[in-house]
PDB file of C-alpha atoms in Angstrom:
ATOM      1  CA  MET I1257     115.971-205.124-101.498  1.00 51.00           C
ATOM      2  CA  ALA I1258     119.360-204.670-102.516  1.00 56.00           C
ATOM      3  CA  LYS I1259     117.976-202.474-105.468  1.00 59.00           C
ATOM      4  CA  LYS I1260     115.833-200.098-103.019  1.00 56.00           C
ATOM      5  CA  THR I1261     119.145-199.342-100.951  1.00 57.00           C
ATOM      6  CA  VAL I1262     121.245-198.715-104.272  1.00 56.00           C
ATOM      7  CA  ALA I1263     118.323-196.597-105.229  1.00 56.00           C
ATOM      8  CA  THR I1264     117.994-194.294-102.432  1.00 59.00           C
ATOM      9  CA  LEU I1265     121.925-193.984-102.191  1.00 58.00           C
ATOM     10  CA  GLN I1266     122.030-192.696-105.353  1.00 56.00           C
ATOM     11  CA  THR I1267     119.418-190.238-105.693  1.00 55.00           C
ATOM     12  CA  GLY I1268     120.857-186.567-107.033  1.00 57.00           C
ATOM     13  CA  LYS I1269     124.749-186.107-106.398  1.00 60.00           C
ATOM     14  CA  GLU I1270     124.648-187.398-103.025  1.00 58.00           C
ATOM     15  CA  GLY I1271     124.940-190.898-103.399  1.00 54.00           C
ATOM     16  CA  ARG I1272     128.170-190.194-105.332  1.00 79.00           C
ATOM     17  CA  SER I1273     130.023-188.440-102.596  1.00 90.00           C
ATOM     18  CA  TYR I1274     129.852-191.689-100.112  1.00 92.00           C
ATOM     19  CA  THR I1275     132.378-194.588-100.486  1.00 92.00           C
ATOM     20  CA  LYS I1276     131.897-197.960 -98.915  1.00 94.00           C
ATOM     21  CA  VAL I1277     135.205-198.750 -97.018  1.00 94.00           C
ATOM     22  CA  ILE I1278     136.232-201.791 -95.358  1.00 94.00           C
ATOM     23  CA  LYS I1279     139.206-202.109 -92.848  1.00 94.00           C
ATOM     24  CA  MET I1280     140.542-205.041 -91.333  1.00 94.00           C
ATOM     25  CA  VAL I1281     141.078-204.578 -87.449  1.00 93.00           C
ATOM     26  CA  LYS I1282     142.344-207.267 -84.812  1.00 94.00           C
ATOM     27  CA  SER I1283     140.066-207.704 -81.929  1.00 92.00           C
ATOM     28  CA  PRO I1284     141.675-206.969 -78.449  1.00 92.00           C
ATOM     29  CA  LYS I1285     139.609-209.807 -76.626  1.00 93.00           C
ATOM     30  CA  THR I1286     140.070-213.037 -79.055  1.00 93.00           C
ATOM     31  CA  GLY I1287     142.831-211.636 -81.474  1.00 93.00           C
ATOM     32  CA  ALA I1288     140.802-212.487 -84.032  1.00 96.00           C
ATOM     33  CA  TYR I1289     140.426-209.905 -87.153  1.00 96.00           C
ATOM     34  CA  ILE I1290     137.012-208.484 -87.697  1.00 94.00           C
ATOM     35  CA  PHE I1291     135.968-206.185 -90.520  1.00 94.00           C
ATOM     36  CA  ASP I1292     134.881-202.362 -90.187  1.00 92.00           C
ATOM     37  CA  GLU I1293     132.635-201.485 -92.441  1.00 94.00           C
ATOM     38  CA  GLN I1294     131.338-197.984 -93.135  1.00 93.00           C
ATOM     39  CA  MET I1295     129.841-195.668 -95.753  1.00 93.00           C
ATOM     40  CA  VAL I1296     132.080-192.487 -95.212  1.00 92.00           C
ATOM     41  CA  PRO I1297     132.116-189.252 -97.534  1.00 93.00           C
ATOM     42  CA  ASN I1298     135.170-189.235-100.331  1.00 92.00           C
ATOM     43  CA  GLU I1299     136.750-186.536 -98.680  1.00 92.00           C
ATOM     44  CA  LYS I1300     136.836-188.394 -95.505  1.00 92.00           C
ATOM     45  CA  VAL I1301     138.223-192.048 -96.528  1.00 91.00           C
ATOM     46  CA  GLN I1302     141.840-191.361 -96.006  1.00 92.00           C
ATOM     47  CA  GLU I1303     140.774-190.089 -92.301  1.00 91.00           C
ATOM     48  CA  PHE I1304     139.377-193.448 -91.990  1.00 89.00           C
ATOM     49  CA  PHE I1305     142.424-195.641 -92.653  1.00 88.00           C
ATOM     50  CA  LYS I1306     144.592-193.388 -90.538  1.00 87.00           C
ATOM     51  CA  LYS I1307     142.539-194.187 -87.179  1.00 76.00           C
TER      52      LYS I1307
END
């Protein structure tokens, strides 16, 4: 199943223009840390981490 996902993301030039970013965020309810994972365009990576 992972091969299908990778194959669909890398078709043409569009697949390489996205980056998977992971940010650790503290939950306001429990105080525990959770991970926020998203696929964002390469030019928006810095904006993702500034939020």
